[in-house]
């Protein structure tokens, strides 16, 4: 199966992050797609570009643990 452009781009970014000490990669893109690889339109506002609250909740589920692990307590 050939990788779609989104997957190729994310792979490139992930690999680059592995080589740079101060760069981290968080895969938020995969949370925006359904099991068929289609964009989950339920997480976007009517314009289809900006996320709605459901989208940001899903996004924060991926981002918050990373941020929490980096905050000095």
XYZ file of C-alpha atoms in Angstrom:
73
model
C 0.000 0.000 0.000
C 1.374 3.358 -0.999
C 1.570 5.997 1.718
C -0.621 9.035 1.303
C 1.047 12.437 1.308
C -0.090 13.083 4.899
C 1.584 9.896 6.121
C 4.760 10.627 4.177
C 4.941 14.154 5.566
C 4.374 12.946 9.128
C 7.038 10.264 8.712
C 9.541 12.863 7.527
C 8.725 15.141 10.475
C 8.908 12.266 12.955
C 12.310 11.141 11.658
C 13.638 14.701 11.746
C 12.476 15.087 15.345
C 14.479 11.979 16.263
C 17.665 13.671 15.056
C 17.253 16.977 16.872
C 17.473 17.220 20.637
C 15.150 20.201 20.994
C 12.492 19.056 18.547
C 9.663 16.731 19.519
C 6.949 15.157 17.437
C 3.377 14.622 18.571
C 1.094 12.780 16.172
C -2.145 14.738 16.369
C -3.030 14.206 12.724
C -4.029 10.565 13.145
C -6.672 11.574 15.698
C -8.382 13.668 13.031
C -9.156 10.740 10.748
C -11.611 7.869 11.045
C -10.866 4.172 10.566
C -11.254 4.536 6.805
C -8.570 7.213 6.618
C -11.114 9.946 5.954
C -11.137 13.257 7.764
C -13.562 13.162 10.693
C -15.745 16.136 9.824
C -17.463 16.035 13.223
C -14.438 17.681 14.847
C -14.458 20.763 12.612
C -16.564 23.891 12.463
C -18.826 24.602 9.501
C -15.919 26.035 7.496
C -14.214 22.619 7.514
C -10.885 24.199 8.452
C -11.025 25.140 12.116
C -11.564 22.586 14.856
C -14.570 22.767 17.144
C -14.494 21.947 20.868
C -14.657 18.204 20.157
C -11.630 18.551 17.883
C -9.642 20.480 20.465
C -10.549 17.962 23.153
C -9.226 15.173 20.937
C -6.124 17.229 20.120
C -5.444 18.006 23.785
C -5.672 14.313 24.660
C -2.526 13.857 22.573
C -0.731 17.091 23.459
C -1.378 17.432 27.209
C 0.550 14.325 28.348
C 3.578 15.536 26.383
C 3.376 19.002 27.927
C 2.887 17.560 31.398
C 5.994 15.416 30.993
C 8.066 18.489 30.085
C 6.925 20.801 32.869
C 9.340 20.939 35.768
C 7.494 20.278 38.970
